[in-house]
Amino acid sequence: MTDASWTRSGEAPSLTDQYLLSAFGAVLVVLLFFAPELVNPGLLFIIGMTLIQSVFALSWNLLFGYTGLASFGHAGFYAIGAYFTGASLRYGFPLPFVVTLLVAGILGALVAYVIGIVALKRLTGIFLAVLTVALTEALGKIIGFTPALGEQDGLGNIPRPVINLGITSLDLTHSNAYYRFLLIACLLVIGGLWWVIHSRLGRTFRAIREDADRARFIGIDVARYRVISFMISGATAALAGALSAPWTRIVTLDQVNWLASTQPMLNSLLGGFTSFWGPVVGSVVFTSINYWTRNYPGLSEMLVGGVLVVIILVAPTGVLGILGKLRTRLTRGGRA
Amino acid sequence: MINQSVFVLFNGLASGMAFFLVAAGLTWVFGILKILNLAHGAFFMLGAYIAYTIGGASPGSLWAFIGVALLAAIAIGMMGLVTDKFVLGRLRNVDYHYVLIATFGLMLFCEGVAKAIWGSDYYSVMPPPEVDTAVKIGSSYISLYTILVIAIGLAAFAVLELIMNRMWAGKIMRAVANDPWMAGTIGINVPMVLMLSVVASFALAGFAGGILVPNQTLSVHVGSSFILYAFLAVVIGGLGSIRGTFIACILLGLVESANATFLPEYGGIAVYILLAVFLVARPQGLFPPQGAL
């Protein structure tokens, strides 16, 4: 990242902008909360998947946009979470659902830790990309050989959980109830990521992304923070997978290959990887393109692929970057 | 055991050569342009579809089959020209992340085009009649098409080695790969060399598509397994080295074939172990890049 125009603009949004954005966010959350009453079940399913994809894309962008590492095998983490939760619910592991989710996240972090200490110190760039691709493919093969995980057919008929709260219990078997749980869980995870990125840790990550050598000179243990970033990212991706299993109620091998790994990249790039909300915007844009072009085979790939190429060539900062540029131009024009 | 070994050897060599036909163009472009072209497999896939469209499901003769593959090579080479002009040519000096993502977008675009033109149906192509039989070697039967693929792979490697090491064109390419700026100052038309490399690489992908389409189910995903192994080979071989890629392809082919024969219940896992060992023990690859191919 040498070109100055490709880095984040340091401009902080003004106070009125912040109020407007917060108000917009609040309205959006309320609308999302009442979505089961507002839209049909098919669309509700897509909204739920978009939420999960947003979290997944944010987890990837923590690595790419904030630490400067590209994982091309992120579907592996997603699959770890999805398969663990799917198996846990299907075979009735004696774990409360929330604990299951946490364990899924911890599993993701552990795997990321192992990859991190073995590979991250010596491999960056294309080597890391190929290694992460290969590990995900290998994971897919292993799942394909494991009868308990459904081999080639995937794990179907995953029941939705009932959360025991002591006196009362929270029944999530109905899709509307699980949707609301999903929404709250995703908002909490997104909030957690926001906090990480805006904390001291996030600033350390950004220092490494901007210039790893300089970061090393001022005393940052670059290898260690890269592993930490990889772990948080892996845990979040696993959590996204874990939340998806009861929503789709089936986990298949389609989610464990390198093409699946490119989904979060696609969303982050479409929306704009230089901004926190870019991956979320990208997930919404991608889902919408897919939804509107579903009757024309090939059109969605052409559109998404074409848009991606154009974005890299013309505006590497994505949709939000273009909007930001437009806004600066308009406000400057107004002042002049 | 001996039977199986012969079988493993021939099948392994055939897959290795198939991987090499795909990987050669990939490593060539990487060596010269330092671009890892994720869309390479998609152009291989388009080459296979074009060969199917021109030559039909059962090619009349061996020469017609090879001719069709050459036509596919020309068509994909032309696409390479266009792609270089509009996309790859603009990615010469940007961070490799953007290159990966742009070529990935290109790959999606190609898949979309293929789906729109040829639909989501599966097609299959027969090997040409001359090689649609098997010969007995030892006591195992080896299909002649397998031997044809091995022969074409070896020939492709020999030609590439000859060009790179014994010919003027190869010296110019090595000079450009080593130091484009310096090559420019001594009067080499660097943009032209880069463009021709891209065209050659794409043509190789199209040719591979035409040659390898028999015995595959032709769908949008026909390239995905080849291209994955090609990436592994490029990394194991040392980025940009044709010789290293060739050896890595044979290694991958043999390991994959031995795995499938002796441990079929865990098919496809051994190559990843091989890759992991290589990445940890020798991350620079068999023939690490020194600017030369």
GROMACS .gro file of C-alpha atoms in nm, chain A residues 28-333:
model
  306
   28LEU     CA    1  -3.213   0.020   1.082
   29VAL     CA    2  -3.176  -0.193   1.396
   30VAL     CA    3  -3.542  -0.136   1.490
   31LEU     CA    4  -3.651  -0.227   1.136
   32LEU     CA    5  -3.433  -0.537   1.145
   33PHE     CA    6  -3.581  -0.633   1.481
   34PHE     CA    7  -3.936  -0.617   1.346
   35ALA     CA    8  -3.840  -0.774   1.013
   36PRO     CA    9  -4.029  -1.101   1.088
   37GLU     CA   10  -4.352  -0.896   1.094
   38LEU     CA   11  -4.258  -0.691   0.787
   39VAL     CA   12  -4.128  -0.939   0.528
   40ASN     CA   13  -4.206  -1.291   0.409
   41PRO     CA   14  -4.011  -1.592   0.546
   42GLY     CA   15  -3.803  -1.630   0.230
   43LEU     CA   16  -3.675  -1.275   0.251
   44LEU     CA   17  -3.627  -1.309   0.627
   45PHE     CA   18  -3.396  -1.604   0.562
   46ILE     CA   19  -3.191  -1.391   0.323
   47ILE     CA   20  -3.173  -1.108   0.576
   48GLY     CA   21  -3.048  -1.353   0.839
   49MET     CA   22  -2.782  -1.484   0.599
   50THR     CA   23  -2.677  -1.128   0.520
   51LEU     CA   24  -2.626  -1.065   0.891
   52ILE     CA   25  -2.408  -1.377   0.918
   53GLN     CA   26  -2.218  -1.285   0.601
   54SER     CA   27  -2.159  -0.938   0.743
   55VAL     CA   28  -1.996  -1.080   1.054
   56PHE     CA   29  -1.794  -1.322   0.840
   57ALA     CA   30  -1.677  -1.042   0.612
   58LEU     CA   31  -1.590  -0.820   0.909
   59SER     CA   32  -1.378  -1.101   1.053
   60TRP     CA   33  -1.183  -1.124   0.726
   61ASN     CA   34  -1.143  -0.750   0.702
   62LEU     CA   35  -0.997  -0.730   1.052
   63LEU     CA   36  -0.707  -0.925   0.902
   64PHE     CA   37  -0.688  -0.759   0.563
   65GLY     CA   38  -0.805  -0.405   0.616
   66TYR     CA   39  -0.660  -0.356   0.962
   67THR     CA   40  -0.355  -0.586   0.987
   68GLY     CA   41  -0.253  -0.618   0.623
   69LEU     CA   42  -0.272  -0.998   0.602
   70ALA     CA   43  -0.482  -1.182   0.345
   71SER     CA   44  -0.632  -1.518   0.435
   72PHE     CA   45  -0.765  -1.711   0.138
   73GLY     CA   46  -0.896  -1.993   0.352
   74HIS     CA   47  -1.135  -1.817   0.585
   75ALA     CA   48  -1.411  -2.064   0.503
   76GLY     CA   49  -1.214  -2.314   0.710
   77PHE     CA   50  -1.285  -2.119   1.029
   78TYR     CA   51  -1.647  -2.068   0.932
   79ALA     CA   52  -1.680  -2.443   0.872
   80ILE     CA   53  -1.520  -2.527   1.207
   81GLY     CA   54  -1.785  -2.320   1.383
   82ALA     CA   55  -2.071  -2.442   1.167
   83TYR     CA   56  -1.983  -2.812   1.191
   84PHE     CA   57  -1.913  -2.796   1.564
   85THR     CA   58  -2.244  -2.626   1.638
   86GLY     CA   59  -2.431  -2.847   1.392
   87ALA     CA   60  -2.290  -3.164   1.550
   88SER     CA   61  -2.346  -3.031   1.900
   89LEU     CA   62  -2.716  -2.962   1.836
   90ARG     CA   63  -2.779  -3.270   1.627
   91TYR     CA   64  -2.617  -3.516   1.866
   92GLY     CA   65  -2.734  -3.329   2.175
   93PHE     CA   66  -2.401  -3.247   2.340
   94PRO     CA   67  -2.487  -3.150   2.700
   95LEU     CA   68  -2.381  -2.789   2.646
   96PRO     CA   69  -2.597  -2.478   2.680
   97PHE     CA   70  -2.628  -2.314   2.336
   98VAL     CA   71  -2.442  -1.999   2.437
   99VAL     CA   72  -2.155  -2.214   2.564
  100THR     CA   73  -2.159  -2.404   2.233
  101LEU     CA   74  -2.117  -2.075   2.050
  102LEU     CA   75  -1.832  -1.974   2.278
  103VAL     CA   76  -1.657  -2.310   2.234
  104ALA     CA   77  -1.694  -2.274   1.857
  105GLY     CA   78  -1.526  -1.933   1.878
  106ILE     CA   79  -1.249  -2.071   2.098
  107LEU     CA   80  -1.193  -2.358   1.853
  108GLY     CA   81  -1.154  -2.107   1.572
  109ALA     CA   82  -0.906  -1.907   1.779
  110LEU     CA   83  -0.708  -2.219   1.869
  111VAL     CA   84  -0.676  -2.330   1.507
  112ALA     CA   85  -0.573  -1.977   1.412
  113TYR     CA   86  -0.317  -1.984   1.692
  114VAL     CA   87  -0.162  -2.309   1.567
  115ILE     CA   88  -0.148  -2.185   1.207
  116GLY     CA   89  -0.018  -1.854   1.336
  117ILE     CA   90   0.275  -1.987   1.536
  118VAL     CA   91   0.375  -2.241   1.271
  119ALA     CA   92   0.329  -2.033   0.960
  120LEU     CA   93   0.266  -1.666   1.023
  121LYS     CA   94   0.621  -1.594   1.136
  122ARG     CA   95   0.782  -1.716   0.820
  123LEU     CA   96   0.504  -1.686   0.565
  124THR     CA   97   0.341  -1.373   0.440
  125GLY     CA   98   0.194  -1.270   0.111
  126ILE     CA   99   0.129  -1.532  -0.151
  127PHE     CA  100   0.270  -1.816   0.060
  128LEU     CA  101   0.024  -1.744   0.339
  129ALA     CA  102  -0.253  -1.721   0.080
  130VAL     CA  103  -0.172  -2.061  -0.069
  131LEU     CA  104  -0.122  -2.224   0.273
  132THR     CA  105  -0.460  -2.103   0.398
  133VAL     CA  106  -0.625  -2.224   0.075
  134ALA     CA  107  -0.461  -2.565   0.113
  135LEU     CA  108  -0.552  -2.604   0.480
  136THR     CA  109  -0.916  -2.528   0.405
  137GLU     CA  110  -0.921  -2.780   0.121
  138ALA     CA  111  -0.760  -3.038   0.351
  139LEU     CA  112  -1.022  -2.967   0.618
  140GLY     CA  113  -1.293  -3.019   0.356
  141LYS     CA  114  -1.137  -3.356   0.263
  142ILE     CA  115  -1.119  -3.463   0.628
  143ILE     CA  116  -1.484  -3.372   0.686
  144GLY     CA  117  -1.569  -3.563   0.368
  145PHE     CA  118  -1.417  -3.878   0.523
  146THR     CA  119  -1.588  -3.844   0.861
  147PRO     CA  120  -1.918  -4.035   0.888
  148ALA     CA  121  -2.026  -3.843   1.202
  149LEU     CA  122  -2.005  -3.519   1.002
  150GLY     CA  123  -2.218  -3.651   0.717
  151GLU     CA  124  -1.930  -3.712   0.472
  152GLN     CA  125  -2.023  -3.575   0.128
  153ASP     CA  126  -2.389  -3.519   0.215
  154GLY     CA  127  -2.338  -3.268   0.492
  155LEU     CA  128  -2.504  -3.248   0.828
  156GLY     CA  129  -2.878  -3.201   0.784
  157ASN     CA  130  -3.181  -3.166   1.009
  158ILE     CA  131  -3.000  -2.955   1.264
  159PRO     CA  132  -3.250  -2.869   1.539
  160ARG     CA  133  -3.273  -2.512   1.665
  161PRO     CA  134  -3.178  -2.472   2.029
  162VAL     CA  135  -3.379  -2.396   2.343
  163ILE     CA  136  -3.185  -2.180   2.585
  164ASN     CA  137  -3.240  -2.267   2.950
  165LEU     CA  138  -3.253  -1.958   3.172
  166GLY     CA  139  -3.309  -2.130   3.508
  167ILE     CA  140  -3.671  -2.047   3.588
  168THR     CA  141  -3.786  -1.993   3.233
  169SER     CA  142  -3.644  -2.096   2.898
  170LEU     CA  143  -3.595  -1.920   2.568
  171ASP     CA  144  -3.740  -2.128   2.288
  172LEU     CA  145  -3.559  -2.055   1.961
  173THR     CA  146  -3.711  -2.340   1.759
  174HIS     CA  147  -3.932  -2.101   1.562
  175SER     CA  148  -3.747  -1.918   1.289
  176ASN     CA  149  -3.873  -1.575   1.405
  177ALA     CA  150  -3.738  -1.636   1.755
  178TYR     CA  151  -3.404  -1.762   1.627
  179TYR     CA  152  -3.385  -1.467   1.388
  180ARG     CA  153  -3.408  -1.222   1.678
  181PHE     CA  154  -3.145  -1.415   1.870
  182LEU     CA  155  -2.926  -1.410   1.559
  183LEU     CA  156  -2.973  -1.036   1.516
  184ILE     CA  157  -2.875  -0.962   1.876
  185ALA     CA  158  -2.579  -1.201   1.861
  186CYS     CA  159  -2.452  -1.047   1.537
  187LEU     CA  160  -2.491  -0.695   1.677
  188LEU     CA  161  -2.294  -0.797   1.987
  189VAL     CA  162  -2.015  -0.950   1.777
  190ILE     CA  163  -2.004  -0.646   1.549
  191GLY     CA  164  -1.992  -0.425   1.858
  192GLY     CA  165  -1.704  -0.633   1.993
  193LEU     CA  166  -1.512  -0.597   1.668
  194TRP     CA  167  -1.577  -0.221   1.667
  195TRP     CA  168  -1.435  -0.203   2.016
  196VAL     CA  169  -1.127  -0.410   1.922
  197ILE     CA  170  -1.056  -0.198   1.616
  198HIS     CA  171  -1.095   0.130   1.802
  199SER     CA  172  -0.889   0.018   2.100
  200ARG     CA  173  -0.515   0.031   2.152
  201LEU     CA  174  -0.496  -0.319   2.003
  202GLY     CA  175  -0.662  -0.202   1.682
  203ARG     CA  176  -0.420   0.089   1.654
  204THR     CA  177  -0.130  -0.155   1.693
  205PHE     CA  178  -0.275  -0.367   1.411
  206ARG     CA  179  -0.300  -0.061   1.190
  207ALA     CA  180   0.058   0.038   1.267
  208ILE     CA  181   0.169  -0.306   1.147
  209ARG     CA  182  -0.041  -0.277   0.833
  210GLU     CA  183   0.097   0.062   0.745
  211ASP     CA  184   0.459  -0.037   0.787
  212ALA     CA  185   0.567  -0.358   0.958
  213ASP     CA  186   0.934  -0.254   0.974
  214ARG     CA  187   0.861   0.080   1.132
  215ALA     CA  188   0.627  -0.088   1.380
  216ARG     CA  189   0.909  -0.322   1.474
  217PHE     CA  190   1.146  -0.029   1.529
  218ILE     CA  191   0.914   0.136   1.778
  219GLY     CA  192   0.901  -0.186   1.977
  220ILE     CA  193   0.587  -0.362   1.855
  221ASP     CA  194   0.622  -0.741   1.852
  222VAL     CA  195   0.489  -0.772   1.494
  223ALA     CA  196   0.472  -1.153   1.480
  224ARG     CA  197   0.282  -1.168   1.809
  225TYR     CA  198   0.023  -0.907   1.712
  226ARG     CA  199  -0.026  -1.072   1.373
  227VAL     CA  200  -0.107  -1.397   1.553
  228ILE     CA  201  -0.345  -1.213   1.787
  229SER     CA  202  -0.522  -1.055   1.491
  230PHE     CA  203  -0.540  -1.393   1.318
  231MET     CA  204  -0.691  -1.546   1.635
  232ILE     CA  205  -0.958  -1.279   1.678
  233SER     CA  206  -1.041  -1.308   1.310
  234GLY     CA  207  -1.055  -1.688   1.322
  235ALA     CA  208  -1.274  -1.683   1.632
  236THR     CA  209  -1.516  -1.435   1.475
  237ALA     CA  210  -1.538  -1.635   1.153
  238ALA     CA  211  -1.604  -1.952   1.353
  239LEU     CA  212  -1.873  -1.766   1.547
  240ALA     CA  213  -2.036  -1.659   1.220
  241GLY     CA  214  -2.037  -2.022   1.113
  242ALA     CA  215  -2.170  -2.132   1.450
  243LEU     CA  216  -2.461  -1.886   1.426
  244SER     CA  217  -2.536  -2.003   1.071
  245ALA     CA  218  -2.582  -2.374   1.151
  246PRO     CA  219  -2.918  -2.345   1.335
  247TRP     CA  220  -3.036  -2.081   1.085
  248THR     CA  221  -2.978  -2.282   0.765
  249ARG     CA  222  -3.032  -2.609   0.958
  250ILE     CA  223  -2.788  -2.782   0.725
  251VAL     CA  224  -2.410  -2.762   0.700
  252THR     CA  225  -2.249  -2.889   0.380
  253LEU     CA  226  -1.910  -2.925   0.219
  254ASP     CA  227  -1.998  -2.639  -0.017
  255GLN     CA  228  -1.903  -2.412   0.270
  256VAL     CA  229  -1.552  -2.561   0.302
  257ASN     CA  230  -1.357  -2.479  -0.012
  258TRP     CA  231  -1.152  -2.195  -0.145
  259LEU     CA  232  -1.441  -2.049  -0.342
  260ALA     CA  233  -1.640  -2.019  -0.018
  261SER     CA  234  -1.336  -1.848   0.133
  262THR     CA  235  -1.358  -1.574  -0.123
  263GLN     CA  236  -1.707  -1.467  -0.015
  264PRO     CA  237  -1.589  -1.246   0.274
  265MET     CA  238  -1.318  -1.096   0.050
  266LEU     CA  239  -1.573  -1.017  -0.211
  267ASN     CA  240  -1.805  -0.849   0.038
  268SER     CA  241  -1.524  -0.651   0.200
  269LEU     CA  242  -1.391  -0.531  -0.133
  270LEU     CA  243  -1.733  -0.446  -0.272
  271GLY     CA  244  -1.823  -0.239   0.030
  272GLY     CA  245  -1.476  -0.098   0.086
  273PHE     CA  246  -1.211  -0.248   0.308
  274THR     CA  247  -1.083   0.083   0.438
  275SER     CA  248  -1.391   0.153   0.643
  276PHE     CA  249  -1.532  -0.043   0.935
  277TRP     CA  250  -1.879  -0.073   0.782
  278GLY     CA  251  -1.756  -0.154   0.431
  279PRO     CA  252  -1.785  -0.532   0.466
  280VAL     CA  253  -2.141  -0.494   0.596
  281VAL     CA  254  -2.239  -0.269   0.305
  282GLY     CA  255  -2.068  -0.515   0.068
  283SER     CA  256  -2.265  -0.808   0.209
  284VAL     CA  257  -2.590  -0.619   0.153
  285VAL     CA  258  -2.490  -0.517  -0.201
  286PHE     CA  259  -2.379  -0.871  -0.289
  287THR     CA  260  -2.697  -1.029  -0.151
  288SER     CA  261  -2.910  -0.778  -0.338
  289ILE     CA  262  -2.731  -0.844  -0.669
  290ASN     CA  263  -2.777  -1.217  -0.619
  291TYR     CA  264  -3.143  -1.172  -0.525
  292TRP     CA  265  -3.233  -0.956  -0.824
  293THR     CA  266  -3.042  -1.162  -1.079
  294ARG     CA  267  -3.148  -1.505  -0.951
  295ASN     CA  268  -3.347  -1.582  -1.268
  296TYR     CA  269  -3.060  -1.512  -1.509
  297PRO     CA  270  -2.785  -1.777  -1.484
  298GLY     CA  271  -2.437  -1.631  -1.493
  299LEU     CA  272  -2.550  -1.269  -1.461
  300SER     CA  273  -2.469  -1.237  -1.091
  301GLU     CA  274  -2.114  -1.372  -1.143
  302MET     CA  275  -2.063  -1.135  -1.436
  303LEU     CA  276  -2.192  -0.838  -1.238
  304VAL     CA  277  -2.003  -0.915  -0.917
  305GLY     CA  278  -1.683  -1.011  -1.100
  306GLY     CA  279  -1.703  -0.711  -1.329
  307VAL     CA  280  -1.776  -0.475  -1.042
  308LEU     CA  281  -1.483  -0.618  -0.849
  309VAL     CA  282  -1.240  -0.565  -1.138
  310VAL     CA  283  -1.368  -0.214  -1.195
  311ILE     CA  284  -1.342  -0.136  -0.824
  312ILE     CA  285  -0.977  -0.247  -0.815
  313LEU     CA  286  -0.892  -0.054  -1.130
  314VAL     CA  287  -1.088   0.262  -1.062
  315ALA     CA  288  -1.176   0.289  -0.694
  316PRO     CA  289  -0.998   0.043  -0.467
  317THR     CA  290  -1.182   0.179  -0.165
  318GLY     CA  291  -1.516   0.027  -0.263
  319VAL     CA  292  -1.870   0.162  -0.244
  320LEU     CA  293  -1.813   0.355   0.078
  321GLY     CA  294  -1.491   0.500  -0.061
  322ILE     CA  295  -1.673   0.627  -0.371
  323LEU     CA  296  -1.948   0.777  -0.156
  324GLY     CA  297  -1.686   0.942   0.065
  325LYS     CA  298  -1.509   1.093  -0.236
  326LEU     CA  299  -1.839   1.219  -0.378
  327ARG     CA  300  -1.927   1.375  -0.045
  328THR     CA  301  -1.595   1.557  -0.016
  329ARG     CA  302  -1.631   1.682  -0.371
  330LEU     CA  303  -1.987   1.801  -0.311
  331THR     CA  304  -1.914   1.975   0.019
  332ARG     CA  305  -1.602   2.137  -0.125
  333GLY     CA  306  -1.804   2.248  -0.425
   0.00000   0.00000   0.00000
